[in-house]
Short mmCIF file of C-alpha atoms in Angstrom, two decimals:
data_model
loop_
_atom_site.label_atom_id
_atom_site.label_comp_id
_atom_site.label_asym_id
_atom_site.label_seq_id
_atom_site.Cartn_x
_atom_site.Cartn_y
_atom_site.Cartn_z
CA MET A 30 35.90 30.98 -27.50
CA VAL A 31 32.10 31.79 -28.21
CA ILE A 32 32.12 27.72 -28.65
CA ARG A 33 33.51 27.01 -25.37
CA ILE A 34 31.14 29.44 -23.90
CA PHE A 35 28.46 27.99 -24.93
CA ILE A 36 29.50 24.53 -24.02
CA LEU A 37 29.96 26.04 -20.55
CA LEU A 38 26.34 27.61 -20.31
CA LEU A 39 24.69 24.51 -21.79
CA ILE A 40 26.63 22.15 -19.06
CA ILE A 41 25.32 24.57 -16.57
CA ILE A 42 21.87 24.26 -17.58
CA THR A 43 21.59 21.14 -17.86
CA THR A 44 23.46 20.89 -14.32
CA GLU A 45 20.30 23.14 -13.23
CA ILE A 46 18.05 21.06 -14.59
CA GLU A 47 18.99 17.94 -13.26
CA SER A 48 19.08 19.23 -9.77
CA LYS A 49 15.68 20.16 -9.52
CA ASP A 50 14.60 16.22 -10.65
CA LEU A 51 14.00 14.78 -6.94
CA PHE A 52 11.89 11.90 -8.59
CA PRO A 53 14.61 8.92 -7.84
CA SER A 54 15.03 10.16 -4.48
CA TRP A 55 11.19 10.74 -3.54
CA ARG A 56 10.78 7.16 -5.89
CA LYS A 57 13.70 5.33 -2.72
CA SER A 58 11.44 7.15 0.19
CA LEU A 59 8.39 5.58 -0.87
CA GLU A 60 9.37 1.92 -2.05
CA ASN A 61 10.05 1.66 1.81
CA PHE A 62 6.12 1.34 1.83
CA ASN A 63 6.28 -0.47 -0.77
CA TYR A 64 4.40 2.20 -3.55
CA GLN A 65 5.92 2.67 -7.10
CA LEU A 66 5.83 5.38 -8.84
CA PRO A 67 5.46 4.60 -12.47
CA GLU A 68 7.40 5.26 -15.30
CA GLU A 69 4.34 7.60 -16.98
CA LEU A 70 4.30 9.80 -13.96
CA TYR A 71 8.46 10.76 -14.20
CA ASP A 72 8.40 11.23 -18.21
CA LYS A 73 4.89 13.62 -17.20
CA TYR A 74 7.18 15.39 -14.12
CA LYS A 75 9.72 15.66 -16.55
CA GLU A 76 7.77 17.40 -19.46
CA PHE A 77 5.68 19.83 -17.07
CA GLY A 78 9.34 21.00 -15.61
CA TYR A 79 10.09 19.27 -12.77
CA ASP A 80 6.86 21.11 -10.75
CA GLY A 81 4.33 18.22 -10.89
CA ALA A 82 2.80 15.78 -12.13
CA GLY A 83 -0.54 13.31 -12.22
CA TYR A 84 -1.05 9.96 -12.90
CA PHE A 85 -4.61 8.55 -12.66
CA LYS A 86 -5.02 5.17 -14.69
CA ASP A 87 -7.30 2.69 -13.29
CA SER A 88 -6.96 1.89 -10.07
CA LYS A 89 -4.55 3.77 -9.23
CA GLY A 90 -4.53 7.85 -8.67
CA ILE A 91 -1.22 9.39 -8.51
CA TYR A 92 -0.07 12.55 -7.89
CA ILE A 93 3.10 15.22 -7.70
CA ARG A 94 2.77 18.64 -6.61
CA LYS A 95 4.02 21.78 -4.91
CA THR A 96 3.14 22.75 -1.26
CA ARG A 97 3.47 24.80 1.79
CA PHE A 98 2.34 24.70 5.24
CA PRO A 99 2.48 27.29 8.02
CA ASN A 100 6.03 27.41 9.71
CA GLU A 101 6.89 24.20 8.37
CA GLU A 102 9.59 22.55 5.85
CA ILE A 103 7.41 21.37 3.25
CA ASN A 104 7.38 21.97 -0.23
CA TYR A 105 6.49 18.60 -2.32
CA ALA A 106 3.54 16.58 -2.37
CA ILE A 107 3.36 13.03 -3.61
CA GLY A 108 -0.81 11.87 -3.06
CA ILE A 109 -2.05 8.15 -3.88
CA ARG A 110 -5.30 6.36 -3.86
CA ASN A 111 -7.27 3.72 -4.85
CA GLN A 112 -9.70 4.96 -7.80
CA LYS A 113 -11.90 2.73 -7.37
CA ASP A 114 -12.62 2.98 -3.54
CA LYS A 115 -16.43 4.52 -4.06
CA PHE A 116 -16.67 4.67 0.51
CA LEU A 117 -14.34 7.87 -0.04
CA SER A 118 -14.76 11.50 -0.75
CA ASP A 119 -12.01 11.38 -4.37
CA SER A 120 -10.10 14.72 -2.39
CA VAL A 121 -8.79 11.68 0.17
CA PHE A 122 -5.17 11.11 -0.64
CA LEU A 123 -2.20 9.25 1.34
CA ILE A 124 0.32 11.69 0.84
CA PHE A 125 3.82 11.56 1.37
CA LEU A 126 5.72 15.15 1.88
CA PHE A 127 8.81 16.00 1.83
CA ASN A 128 11.00 18.59 1.55
CA ASN A 129 13.27 18.96 -1.49
CA GLU A 130 14.24 15.22 -1.27
CA GLU A 131 13.79 14.50 2.15
CA LEU A 132 10.54 12.71 3.30
CA ARG A 133 9.48 14.84 6.26
CA MET A 134 6.21 13.25 6.59
CA ILE A 135 3.69 10.75 6.29
CA THR A 136 -0.57 11.77 7.23
CA THR A 137 -3.75 11.64 4.99
CA LYS A 138 -5.39 14.67 3.77
CA GLY A 139 -8.72 15.63 2.70
CA LEU A 140 -10.69 18.69 1.35
CA TYR A 141 -12.09 21.16 4.11
CA THR A 142 -15.95 21.60 4.08
CA LYS A 143 -17.94 23.47 6.58
CA ILE A 144 -21.57 23.83 6.04
CA ASP A 145 -23.02 27.07 5.31
CA ASP A 146 -19.63 28.78 5.37
CA TYR A 147 -18.32 28.42 1.78
CA SER A 148 -15.04 30.77 2.83
CA PHE A 149 -12.80 28.34 3.19
CA THR A 150 -13.70 25.71 0.65
CA GLY A 151 -11.40 23.77 -1.49
CA MET A 152 -8.70 23.53 1.08
CA ASP A 153 -7.00 20.93 2.03
CA TYR A 154 -6.51 19.59 5.78
CA ARG A 155 -4.41 16.78 7.24
CA PHE A 156 -5.59 14.00 9.31
CA GLY A 157 -5.86 10.48 10.42
CA ARG A 158 -2.26 8.40 11.99
CA SER A 159 0.48 10.45 10.63
CA TYR A 160 4.42 9.85 10.70
CA GLU A 161 7.57 12.87 10.97
CA PHE A 162 10.67 12.48 9.84
CA ILE A 163 13.98 14.07 10.16
CA ASP A 164 17.03 13.09 8.60
CA GLY A 165 15.26 9.54 7.42
CA ASN A 166 14.15 8.37 11.25
CA LEU A 167 10.82 8.34 12.23
CA VAL A 168 10.74 11.28 15.20
CA LYS A 169 7.53 11.58 15.57
CA ILE A 170 3.61 9.31 15.22
CA SER A 171 0.79 11.32 15.66
CA CYS A 172 -2.86 11.55 15.03
CA LEU A 173 -4.02 14.93 13.18
CA ASP A 174 -7.54 16.21 13.31
CA LYS A 175 -9.41 19.37 11.27
CA GLY A 176 -8.82 22.63 13.13
CA THR A 177 -11.18 25.06 13.58
CA ASN A 178 -11.91 29.11 14.11
CA PHE A 179 -10.36 29.65 11.10
CA SER A 180 -9.31 33.58 10.27
CA GLN A 181 -7.32 32.89 7.31
CA PRO A 182 -7.65 30.12 4.86
CA ILE A 183 -3.60 28.84 5.17
CA GLU A 184 -4.48 28.38 8.39
CA ILE A 185 -6.50 25.60 7.64
CA SER A 186 -3.97 23.20 6.02
CA LYS A 187 -1.56 23.55 10.23
CA LYS A 188 -0.54 20.67 11.82
CA GLU A 189 -3.56 20.52 14.41
CA TYR A 190 -2.42 17.68 16.67
CA CYS A 191 -5.06 15.22 18.25
CA GLY A 192 -4.64 12.72 21.34
CA GLU A 193 -1.06 11.77 22.25
CA ILE A 194 2.03 12.46 20.32
CA ILE A 195 4.72 9.89 20.37
CA HIS A 196 8.48 11.18 20.16
CA LEU A 197 11.48 8.89 19.47
CA ASP A 198 14.99 9.18 19.18
CA ALA A 199 17.41 8.64 16.44
CA GLN A 200 17.83 4.75 17.76
CA GLY A 201 13.88 4.85 17.46
CA ASN A 202 13.68 4.15 21.90
CA ILE A 203 10.90 6.27 23.28
CA SER A 204 12.01 9.68 24.17
CA ASN A 205 8.77 11.51 25.37
CA VAL A 206 5.19 11.05 25.15
CA THR A 207 2.86 14.51 25.29
CA ASP A 208 -0.81 14.81 25.62
CA SER A 209 -2.38 17.16 22.71
CA LYS A 210 -4.61 18.20 25.03
CA ASN A 211 -7.07 17.90 22.09
CA PRO A 212 -9.21 15.14 21.70
CA CYS A 213 -9.85 12.98 18.79
CA SER A 214 -13.21 14.05 16.40
CA TYR A 215 -12.53 10.17 15.37
CA ILE A 216 -10.91 7.10 16.06
CA CYS A 217 -7.63 7.00 15.11
CA ASN A 218 -5.80 4.04 13.95
CA SER A 219 -3.88 2.56 11.16
CA ARG A 220 -3.09 5.26 8.59
CA TYR A 221 -4.99 5.31 5.04
CA MET A 222 -4.07 2.28 3.20
CA PRO A 223 -4.84 3.38 -1.01
CA TYR A 224 -3.80 -0.09 -2.14
CA SER A 225 -0.76 -3.03 -1.14
CA GLN A 226 1.70 -3.72 -4.18
CA PRO A 227 2.60 -7.52 -3.73
CA GLY A 228 5.91 -8.33 -1.02
CA PHE A 229 5.79 -9.69 2.05
CA TYR A 230 3.92 -8.13 5.15
CA TYR A 231 2.49 -8.42 8.28
CA THR A 232 -0.67 -8.74 10.17
CA THR A 233 -1.61 -5.49 12.53
CA VAL A 234 -4.48 -7.26 14.56
CA ASP A 235 -4.62 -10.83 16.31
CA GLN A 236 -7.16 -13.32 14.57
CA LEU A 237 -7.16 -11.49 11.33
CA LYS A 238 -9.32 -13.35 9.40
CA LEU A 239 -8.13 -15.27 5.98
CA ARG A 240 -11.20 -15.45 3.52
CA GLN A 241 -12.16 -17.88 0.43
CA SER A 242 -13.10 -14.26 -1.34
CA PRO A 243 -12.75 -10.62 -1.35
CA SER A 244 -15.72 -10.22 1.81
CA SER A 245 -16.04 -9.79 5.07
CA LYS A 246 -19.26 -12.91 4.20
CA SER A 247 -16.91 -14.88 3.04
CA ASP A 248 -16.56 -18.84 4.52
CA VAL A 249 -13.17 -18.40 6.81
CA ILE A 250 -10.24 -20.30 6.05
CA MET A 251 -8.87 -19.73 9.28
CA SER A 252 -7.55 -17.24 11.88
CA LEU A 253 -4.17 -15.81 11.52
CA PRO A 254 -2.31 -14.46 15.23
CA LEU A 255 -1.20 -11.18 15.26
CA ASP A 256 2.69 -9.97 13.29
CA THR A 257 1.87 -13.51 10.70
CA LYS A 258 3.95 -12.60 7.90
CA VAL A 259 1.92 -12.86 4.49
CA GLN A 260 3.27 -12.32 0.70
CA VAL A 261 0.34 -10.25 -0.95
CA ILE A 262 0.48 -11.54 -4.54
CA GLU A 263 -2.22 -9.10 -5.81
CA ASP A 264 -4.68 -5.78 -5.02
CA THR A 265 -8.34 -6.95 -6.20
CA PHE A 266 -8.98 -2.68 -5.48
CA LYS A 267 -12.30 -4.39 -3.55
CA ALA A 268 -12.68 -1.58 -0.98
CA GLU A 269 -14.79 -2.58 1.85
CA ARG A 270 -15.84 -0.22 4.78
CA LEU A 271 -15.88 -2.69 8.03
CA SER A 272 -16.92 0.85 10.39
CA PRO A 273 -16.91 4.60 9.87
CA TYR A 274 -12.87 4.81 10.56
CA VAL A 275 -12.02 1.16 8.35
CA ASN A 276 -11.76 1.40 5.18
CA GLY A 277 -9.27 -0.87 2.93
CA ASN A 278 -9.40 -3.55 0.08
CA TRP A 279 -9.41 -6.93 -0.25
CA VAL A 280 -5.45 -8.35 -0.74
CA LYS A 281 -4.48 -11.98 -2.09
CA VAL A 282 -2.25 -13.69 -0.48
CA ILE A 283 -0.14 -16.93 0.42
CA LEU A 284 0.98 -17.80 4.00
CA GLU A 285 4.36 -19.90 4.60
CA ASP A 286 2.65 -22.81 4.23
CA GLY A 287 1.31 -22.07 1.12
CA LYS A 288 -2.08 -21.77 1.91
CA GLU A 289 -4.24 -19.13 -0.35
CA GLY A 290 -6.90 -16.61 0.33
CA PHE A 291 -7.66 -12.98 1.30
CA LEU A 292 -6.89 -10.28 3.65
CA TYR A 293 -8.32 -6.96 4.64
CA GLY A 294 -5.49 -4.52 3.66
CA PHE A 295 -6.37 -2.31 6.52
CA TYR A 296 -4.91 -4.84 8.62
CA LEU A 297 -1.75 -5.35 6.99
CA ARG A 298 1.56 -3.80 7.53
CA PHE A 299 5.00 -3.45 4.89
CA GLU A 300 8.07 -5.12 6.39
CA LYS A 301 9.79 -2.30 6.40
CA GLU A 302 6.76 0.19 7.89
CA PRO A 303 7.04 1.59 11.07
CA ASN A 304 5.70 -1.37 13.55
CA LEU A 305 3.14 0.98 15.37
CA ASN A 306 1.49 -1.83 17.37
CA LEU A 307 4.98 -2.53 18.62
CA ILE A 308 5.07 1.04 19.63
CA LEU A 309 2.01 2.02 20.61
CA GLN A 310 3.17 -0.58 23.12
CA LYS A 311 6.36 0.39 24.33
CA ALA A 312 4.80 4.35 24.71
CA GLU A 313 2.63 2.79 27.46
CA GLU A 314 5.01 0.96 28.82
CA TRP A 315 7.29 4.55 29.20
CA LYS A 316 4.48 6.51 30.82
CA LYS A 317 4.28 3.29 33.22
CA THR A 318 7.41 3.86 34.37
CA LYS A 319 7.44 7.82 34.31
CA ASN A 320 4.65 7.24 36.46
CA LYS A 321 6.63 5.59 38.97
CA LYS A 322 9.40 8.15 39.45
#
């Protein structure tokens, strides 16, 4: 009888531990954006009791940690950055935010700083192009900005929308476009891309230059139209800043006709990612149609 009770307790404990293991679900979600979570990170995550872990080797920096935001159902964050990118602060990460196993948001985070006021220094805030999800569906595309006039540190991490907010229905159609009434303090374009893993991508601008070497000063092989499909062979992890709000790596690619060269990774999107250009275009069409009524 004692042995049976012991076995039953062991099964219950094992089940509870396994129920905390959200890593496989997170891994699957990130694969849709062509980011892989290394096995070594998984081992550390289990070693540290399924609470959090970090992987900072060579070019890649990845962390898992518990987190929370005011009035949001989010409890875990996975951050990714290019360790070799010296143009960005070490605190800047692309972050995937989850409520347990469910992906809720993709955005960028940094550390809040304010000149002559150190009371809130060290708190995370979110900024840049952001995607929000419910039940696996993309429901909102927006830009987030750093807020002001805080009375409590937790307020720094709240969602502070700027510019327009695009709302989508379960089928991916535009259901509404609203104005946050807050102008962005920066140029909000594509999301931060720490690096591009091998795979198929599409160009997000017209006449993107294919170059002979990973530099904007390199000779141009040819220019590629918008939505050209390319295969990324490898990321050089060589970052270059083309403007204050355009920061990315050079990646080696091969075209469908066999030509090889280097593209600026900031202007690429993974084949399974939302087509931001198309969604923005449809949002403009939706606004024109609404204004005619």
